[in-house]
CSV table of C-alpha atoms and ligand atoms in Angstrom, one decimal:
chain,number,residue,atom,x,y,z
A,1,MET,CA,135.9,80.6,121.7
A,2,PHE,CA,138.8,82.5,123.3
A,3,ALA,CA,138.5,81.6,126.8
A,4,SER,CA,141.9,80.9,128.1
A,5,SER,CA,143.1,77.9,130.2
A,6,PHE,CA,144.8,79.8,132.9
A,7,PRO,CA,145.4,78.0,136.2
A,8,SER,CA,142.9,77.9,139.0
A,9,LEU,CA,143.1,80.0,142.0
A,10,THR,CA,142.5,79.2,145.6
A,11,CYS,CA,141.4,82.6,146.9
A,12,ARG,CA,137.6,82.8,147.1
A,13,SER,CA,136.7,84.9,150.0
A,14,ASP,CA,133.4,86.6,150.1
A,15,LYS,CA,134.9,89.4,152.2
A,16,PHE,CA,135.5,91.5,149.0
A,17,PHE,CA,131.9,91.3,147.8
A,18,TYR,CA,129.5,94.1,148.2
A,19,HIS,CA,126.4,93.1,146.4
A,20,SER,CA,127.5,89.6,145.6
A,21,ARG,CA,124.9,87.9,147.7
A,22,ARG,CA,122.1,89.5,145.7
A,23,PRO,CA,120.9,86.9,143.1
A,24,PHE,CA,122.0,88.3,139.7
A,25,ALA,CA,118.5,87.8,138.4
A,26,THR,CA,117.1,90.5,140.6
A,27,LEU,CA,119.7,93.1,139.4
A,28,ARG,CA,119.0,95.6,136.6
A,29,GLN,CA,118.5,94.3,133.1
A,30,HIS,CA,121.3,95.7,130.9
A,31,SER,CA,120.4,97.6,127.7
A,32,ASN,CA,122.5,96.7,124.7
A,33,GLN,CA,122.8,100.3,123.5
A,34,GLY,CA,126.4,101.3,123.1
A,35,PRO,CA,128.1,104.6,124.1
A,36,GLN,CA,126.9,107.7,122.3
A,37,LYS,CA,129.4,110.1,123.5
A,38,ALA,CA,133.2,110.1,124.3
A,39,LEU,CA,134.5,112.8,126.8
A,40,VAL,CA,138.2,113.6,126.2
A,41,ARG,CA,140.4,116.3,127.8
A,42,GLU,CA,142.9,118.4,126.0
A,43,LEU,CA,146.5,117.6,126.8
A,44,SER,CA,148.0,119.8,129.7
A,45,PRO,CA,150.9,122.0,128.5
A,46,GLN,CA,152.6,120.5,131.7
A,47,PHE,CA,152.0,116.9,130.7
A,48,ALA,CA,155.7,116.1,129.7
A,49,ILE,CA,157.3,117.6,132.8
A,50,GLY,CA,154.6,117.2,135.5
A,51,ALA,CA,152.7,113.9,134.7
A,52,LEU,CA,153.1,111.4,137.5
A,53,ARG,CA,155.1,108.2,136.4
A,54,THR,CA,156.4,105.1,138.0
A,55,HIS,CA,159.6,105.2,136.0
A,56,LYS,CA,160.8,108.7,136.8
A,57,ALA,CA,163.5,108.7,134.3
A,58,LEU,CA,161.3,108.2,131.3
A,59,SER,CA,161.2,111.4,129.2
A,60,ILE,CA,157.9,112.3,127.4
A,61,ASP,CA,157.9,114.0,124.1
A,62,LEU,CA,155.1,116.7,124.3
A,63,SER,CA,154.6,117.2,120.6
A,64,LEU,CA,154.5,113.4,119.9
A,65,ALA,CA,152.0,113.1,122.8
A,66,LYS,CA,149.7,115.8,121.3
A,67,LYS,CA,149.8,113.9,117.9
A,68,GLN,CA,149.1,110.6,119.6
A,69,HIS,CA,146.2,112.3,121.5
A,70,GLN,CA,144.8,113.6,118.3
A,71,ASP,CA,145.1,110.1,116.6
A,72,TYR,CA,143.3,108.6,119.7
A,73,ILE,CA,140.4,111.1,119.3
A,74,SER,CA,140.2,110.3,115.5
A,75,ALA,CA,140.0,106.6,116.4
A,76,LEU,CA,137.2,107.3,118.9
A,77,ALA,CA,135.3,109.3,116.3
A,78,GLN,CA,135.3,106.2,114.1
A,79,CYS,CA,133.4,104.4,116.9
A,80,ASN,CA,130.3,106.4,116.0
A,81,VAL,CA,130.4,108.5,119.2
A,82,HIS,CA,130.1,112.3,119.5
A,83,ILE,CA,133.4,113.7,120.9
A,84,ILE,CA,133.2,116.2,123.6
A,85,GLN,CA,136.5,117.8,124.4
A,86,ILE,CA,137.1,119.9,127.5
A,87,PRO,CA,140.1,122.0,128.3
A,88,ALA,CA,142.9,120.7,130.5
A,89,GLU,CA,142.5,121.5,134.2
A,90,ASP,CA,144.9,124.3,135.1
A,91,GLY,CA,147.8,123.1,137.1
A,92,CYS,CA,146.9,119.4,136.6
A,93,PRO,CA,149.5,117.7,134.2
A,94,ASP,CA,147.6,114.4,134.4
A,95,SER,CA,144.2,115.8,133.5
A,96,SER,CA,144.0,114.2,130.1
A,97,PHE,CA,143.7,110.9,131.9
A,98,VAL,CA,140.1,111.8,132.3
A,99,GLU,CA,138.8,108.2,132.8
A,100,ASP,CA,140.1,108.4,136.4
A,101,THR,CA,137.7,111.2,137.4
A,102,ALA,CA,134.3,109.7,136.8
A,103,VAL,CA,132.4,106.5,136.4
A,104,VAL,CA,129.3,106.8,134.1
A,105,VAL,CA,126.5,104.3,133.7
A,106,ASP,CA,123.1,105.0,132.2
A,107,ASN,CA,122.3,108.7,133.0
A,108,ARG,CA,124.2,108.8,136.3
A,109,VAL,CA,127.8,109.8,137.0
A,110,LEU,CA,129.9,109.3,140.2
A,111,ILE,CA,132.7,111.9,140.4
A,112,THR,CA,135.5,110.1,142.1
A,113,ASN,CA,137.9,111.5,144.7
A,114,SER,CA,141.5,111.0,143.7
A,115,ALA,CA,143.9,109.7,146.3
A,116,VAL,CA,146.7,111.8,144.8
A,117,LYS,CA,146.8,115.5,145.7
A,118,SER,CA,148.0,116.8,142.3
A,119,ARG,CA,145.0,115.2,140.6
A,120,SER,CA,142.3,116.2,143.1
A,121,LYS,CA,141.2,119.4,141.2
A,122,GLU,CA,140.6,117.5,138.0
A,123,ARG,CA,137.2,116.6,139.0
A,124,LEU,CA,135.9,120.2,138.9
A,125,GLY,CA,135.8,120.6,135.0
A,126,VAL,CA,134.4,117.0,134.7
A,127,ARG,CA,131.6,117.5,137.2
A,128,ASN,CA,130.7,120.7,135.4
A,129,ILE,CA,130.4,119.1,131.9
A,130,PHE,CA,128.2,116.3,133.3
A,131,GLU,CA,125.9,118.8,135.0
A,132,GLU,CA,125.6,120.7,131.7
A,133,LEU,CA,124.7,117.4,130.0
A,134,ASN,CA,122.0,116.8,132.6
A,135,TYR,CA,123.4,113.8,134.1
A,136,THR,CA,122.6,112.9,137.8
A,137,VAL,CA,125.7,113.6,139.4
A,138,VAL,CA,126.9,112.0,142.6
A,139,ASN,CA,130.1,113.0,144.5
A,140,MET,CA,132.5,110.7,146.2
A,141,ASP,CA,134.0,112.2,149.4
A,142,HIS,CA,136.7,111.5,151.9
A,143,PRO,CA,137.7,108.9,153.1
A,144,ALA,CA,136.6,107.3,149.9
A,145,THR,CA,139.1,107.3,147.0
A,146,MET,CA,138.9,105.9,143.6
A,147,ASP,CA,140.4,106.2,140.1
A,148,GLY,CA,138.1,105.3,137.1
A,149,GLY,CA,141.1,103.1,135.8
A,150,ASP,CA,140.3,100.6,138.6
A,151,VAL,CA,136.6,100.3,137.4
A,152,LEU,CA,135.8,97.8,134.8
A,153,PHE,CA,132.1,97.8,133.8
A,154,THR,CA,131.1,94.9,131.6
A,155,GLY,CA,127.6,96.5,130.8
A,156,LYS,CA,126.1,94.1,133.4
A,157,GLU,CA,128.3,94.4,136.5
A,158,PHE,CA,131.3,96.1,137.9
A,159,PHE,CA,134.7,94.7,138.8
A,160,VAL,CA,136.8,97.2,140.7
A,161,GLY,CA,140.5,96.9,141.6
A,162,LEU,CA,141.5,97.7,145.3
A,163,THR,CA,144.7,99.5,144.7
A,164,SER,CA,146.8,102.4,146.0
A,165,ARG,CA,144.3,104.6,144.3
A,166,THR,CA,140.9,103.0,145.1
A,167,ASN,CA,140.0,102.1,148.6
A,168,LYS,CA,137.2,100.0,150.2
A,169,TYR,CA,135.2,103.2,151.0
A,170,GLY,CA,135.4,104.0,147.2
A,171,ILE,CA,134.0,100.8,146.3
A,172,GLU,CA,131.2,101.1,148.8
A,173,ALA,CA,130.4,104.6,147.4
A,174,LEU,CA,130.3,103.1,143.9
A,175,SER,CA,127.9,100.4,145.1
A,176,ARG,CA,125.7,103.1,146.6
A,177,ALA,CA,125.9,105.2,143.5
A,178,PHE,CA,124.8,102.4,141.2
A,179,PRO,CA,122.5,100.2,143.4
A,180,GLY,CA,121.1,98.3,140.4
A,181,TYR,CA,124.5,96.7,139.6
A,182,ARG,CA,126.6,94.0,141.3
A,183,VAL,CA,130.0,95.1,142.3
A,184,THR,CA,132.9,92.8,142.9
A,185,ALA,CA,136.1,94.1,144.4
A,186,ILE,CA,139.4,92.6,143.3
A,187,PRO,CA,142.2,92.8,146.0
A,188,MET,CA,145.1,93.3,143.6
A,189,ASN,CA,147.7,92.9,146.3
A,190,ARG,CA,146.5,89.5,147.2
A,191,PHE,CA,147.9,88.2,143.8
A,192,PHE,CA,151.4,89.4,144.5
A,193,PRO,CA,153.7,86.9,146.2
A,194,LYS,CA,154.2,87.3,150.0
A,195,LYS,CA,157.5,88.8,151.0
A,196,ASN,CA,158.8,85.6,152.5
A,197,SER,CA,157.9,83.4,149.5
A,198,PRO,CA,160.6,82.0,147.4
A,199,LYS,CA,158.9,83.5,144.4
A,200,TYR,CA,159.1,87.0,145.8
A,201,HIS,CA,162.6,87.9,144.4
A,202,THR,CA,161.8,86.7,141.0
A,203,PHE,CA,158.6,88.5,141.0
A,204,MET,CA,160.1,91.7,142.2
A,205,SER,CA,162.7,91.6,139.4
A,206,LEU,CA,159.9,91.1,136.9
A,207,ALA,CA,158.0,93.8,138.6
A,208,SER,CA,160.1,96.5,137.2
A,209,SER,CA,157.6,96.4,134.3
A,210,SER,CA,154.6,98.3,135.1
A,211,ALA,CA,152.5,95.6,133.6
A,212,GLU,CA,153.5,93.3,136.6
A,213,ARG,CA,152.9,96.1,139.1
A,214,PRO,CA,150.1,97.8,137.4
A,215,LEU,CA,148.8,101.1,138.7
A,216,HIS,CA,145.1,100.2,138.0
A,217,LEU,CA,143.1,97.1,137.4
A,218,LYS,CA,142.5,98.2,133.8
A,219,SER,CA,146.3,98.3,133.3
A,220,ILE,CA,146.1,94.7,132.7
A,221,CYS,CA,142.5,93.9,131.6
A,222,SER,CA,139.6,95.7,129.8
A,223,VAL,CA,136.4,95.2,128.0
A,224,ALA,CA,137.2,94.0,124.5
A,225,GLY,CA,133.7,93.5,123.2
A,226,PRO,CA,130.3,92.3,124.2
A,227,ASN,CA,130.8,90.0,127.1
A,228,ALA,CA,134.6,89.8,126.4
A,229,ILE,CA,137.5,90.8,128.6
A,230,ALA,CA,141.0,91.1,127.3
A,231,PHE,CA,143.6,90.4,130.0
A,232,ALA,CA,147.4,90.1,130.2
A,233,ASN,CA,148.5,86.7,129.8
A,234,SER,CA,151.0,87.1,132.7
A,235,GLN,CA,151.0,85.5,136.1
A,236,LEU,CA,149.2,88.4,137.6
A,237,GLY,CA,146.9,89.0,134.7
A,238,SER,CA,145.8,85.3,134.5
A,239,ALA,CA,145.1,85.3,138.3
A,240,ILE,CA,142.9,88.4,138.0
A,241,ALA,CA,141.1,87.0,135.0
A,242,ASN,CA,140.5,83.8,136.9
A,243,TYR,CA,139.1,85.8,139.9
A,244,MET,CA,136.7,87.6,137.7
A,245,GLN,CA,135.5,84.4,136.0
A,246,ASP,CA,135.0,82.8,139.4
A,247,HIS,CA,133.1,85.8,140.8
A,248,SER,CA,131.2,87.0,137.8
A,249,GLY,CA,127.4,87.1,138.3
A,250,VAL,CA,126.9,86.7,134.7
A,251,SER,CA,129.0,83.6,134.4
A,252,LYS,CA,126.9,82.2,137.1
A,253,ALA,CA,123.5,83.2,135.9
A,254,LEU,CA,124.2,82.3,132.2
A,255,ARG,CA,126.4,79.2,132.8
A,256,HIS,CA,123.6,77.0,131.5
A,257,SER,CA,123.0,79.0,128.4
A,258,GLY,CA,126.6,79.1,127.5
A,259,LYS,CA,126.6,82.9,127.4
A,260,SER,CA,129.1,83.7,130.1
A,261,LEU,CA,131.9,86.2,130.0
A,262,SER,CA,134.8,85.2,127.6
A,263,PHE,CA,138.4,86.0,128.2
A,264,VAL,CA,141.0,87.0,125.7
A,265,PRO,CA,144.6,86.3,126.8
A,266,VAL,CA,147.0,88.8,125.4
A,267,GLY,CA,150.7,87.9,125.3
A,268,ILE,CA,152.1,91.6,125.6
A,269,PRO,CA,150.6,92.8,128.8
A,270,GLU,CA,150.5,96.4,127.7
A,271,LEU,CA,148.2,95.4,124.8
A,272,SER,CA,145.5,94.3,127.2
A,273,ASN,CA,144.2,97.8,127.7
A,274,VAL,CA,141.8,98.4,124.8
A,275,VAL,CA,138.7,100.5,124.1
A,276,TYR,CA,135.7,98.9,122.7
A,277,ALA,CA,132.7,100.8,121.5
A,278,ASN,CA,129.9,100.1,118.9
A,279,GLY,CA,131.6,97.4,117.0
A,280,THR,CA,135.1,98.9,116.9
A,281,LEU,CA,138.1,97.7,118.9
A,282,ILE,CA,140.9,100.4,119.4
A,283,MET,CA,144.1,98.8,120.4
A,284,ARG,CA,147.7,100.0,120.8
A,285,ASP,CA,149.8,99.7,117.6
A,286,PRO,CA,151.6,96.4,117.7
A,287,GLU,CA,154.5,98.1,116.1
A,288,GLU,CA,155.1,99.8,119.4
A,289,PHE,CA,156.2,96.3,120.8
A,290,GLU,CA,159.2,94.1,119.7
A,291,VAL,CA,159.2,90.4,120.6
A,292,ASP,CA,162.6,89.1,121.7
A,293,ARG,CA,162.7,85.9,119.5
A,294,ILE,CA,165.6,84.5,121.3
A,295,GLN,CA,164.1,84.7,124.9
A,296,THR,CA,160.5,84.0,123.8
A,297,PRO,CA,160.6,82.0,120.5
A,298,PHE,CA,157.0,80.9,120.8
A,299,LEU,CA,155.3,84.1,121.7
A,300,ALA,CA,152.6,85.1,119.1
A,301,GLU,CA,153.2,88.4,117.0
A,302,PRO,CA,152.2,91.4,119.3
A,303,GLY,CA,148.5,91.8,119.3
A,304,GLU,CA,147.7,88.8,117.3
A,305,GLU,CA,145.3,87.3,119.8
A,306,LEU,CA,143.4,90.5,119.8
A,307,ILE,CA,143.3,90.8,116.1
A,308,GLN,CA,142.1,87.2,115.7
A,309,PHE,CA,139.5,87.9,118.4
A,310,ALA,CA,138.2,91.0,116.6
A,311,GLU,CA,138.1,89.3,113.2
A,312,PHE,CA,136.3,86.3,114.8
A,313,GLU,CA,133.7,88.7,116.4
A,314,GLY,CA,133.5,90.8,113.2
A,315,LEU,CA,134.8,94.0,114.9
A,316,ASN,CA,136.6,96.9,113.3
A,317,ILE,CA,140.1,97.5,114.4
A,318,ALA,CA,141.8,100.8,114.9
A,319,PHE,CA,145.5,101.1,116.0
A,320,VAL,CA,146.8,104.0,118.0
A,321,ASN,CA,150.3,104.6,119.2
A,322,MET,CA,150.2,105.6,122.8
A,323,SER,CA,154.1,105.4,123.7
A,324,GLU,CA,154.1,108.9,125.4
A,325,PHE,CA,151.0,108.1,127.6
A,326,ALA,CA,152.4,104.8,128.5
A,327,LYS,CA,155.4,106.5,130.0
A,328,ALA,CA,153.1,108.2,132.5
A,329,ASP,CA,151.3,104.8,133.3
A,330,GLY,CA,148.5,105.4,131.0
A,331,ALA,CA,147.1,103.8,127.9
A,332,LEU,CA,143.8,103.7,125.9
A,333,THR,CA,140.9,103.6,128.4
A,334,CYS,CA,142.3,106.3,130.5
A,335,CYS,CA,142.0,109.1,127.9
A,336,SER,CA,138.3,109.0,127.5
A,337,ILE,CA,134.9,108.5,129.2
A,338,LEU,CA,132.4,106.6,127.1
A,339,CYS,CA,128.9,107.5,127.9
B,401,CIR,C1,148.7,108.9,137.3
B,401,CIR,O1,149.7,108.4,137.8
B,401,CIR,O2,147.6,109.1,137.8
B,401,CIR,C2,148.7,109.1,135.8
B,401,CIR,N1,150.1,109.5,135.5
B,401,CIR,C3,148.4,107.9,135.0
B,401,CIR,C4,146.8,107.7,135.1
B,401,CIR,C5,146.4,106.7,134.1
B,401,CIR,N2,145.1,106.4,134.3
B,401,CIR,C6,144.4,105.3,133.9
B,401,CIR,O3,145.1,104.4,133.3
B,401,CIR,N3,143.1,105.3,134.1
């Protein structure tokens, strides 16, 4: 059992629930079938110069990024999924972050509306491919905005980050698009210290790391296996994992059978974004990360918790170096749509 012992939270408002009052038992029964396809998008030739990034000074090596993207696709292919690669969207440097453009569950796809102008055209090519594949396509329109990076689907329910990219109208649109599933919004800002709190200045200095000021919900947590969520074992990551655990319909429904969600704490926050499909866990290469043994003598080896979890669950592991994508605030989930 890898459930962590993170501290309890006090925030428990129902304000952020959309379908939470529906008893979980009345919601759709989940099928255990894993994804059959992975949609990926060719790297834009403008990726290195034009991709949005929090840390503007970071320079991206385009040829290394291309290699990493190829390795990523090879790792996905090991997950027993059929790879569908579509061309980059013309004039959209971020279009390889295809996850943000759509949310797919069963045979239905919600094409999201980006809050960022430079990314708004990306949805065109994605919508076309899903129409060709005969999915039921639902479009999200203004004022709703969403990035798929904020949407964590456990297979049974949605958790959605309320962020600078995803607003409450976007979450309402998601609830309408997938009426059979419970949707819980996670108000990310609520977990940051208030400006007048004594912790604020410490927090802001830590916040130079994008892991502590994540762009998306899934920058610091992701599905790591059946009923398992990996999360950054940081103050913010633990608070969010705690919130999910408290608000999960599955936890409540299955509490008595002992089959609730389990949470895998990951010491290096950037390693908490993983891809799980059909018995394989893709994680960032632990060699990308160095542990400062003087500052943090007791920290586990990078990725050790995930590797132990995968071994315990009998999952295959694939490592992929994503350093160039991370410079543009991306990681593993963002480069594909599993469906
Ligand atoms: C952006 O700022 O939109 C891109 N540079 C990064 C998007 C990463 N997407 C994701 O993690 N789902």
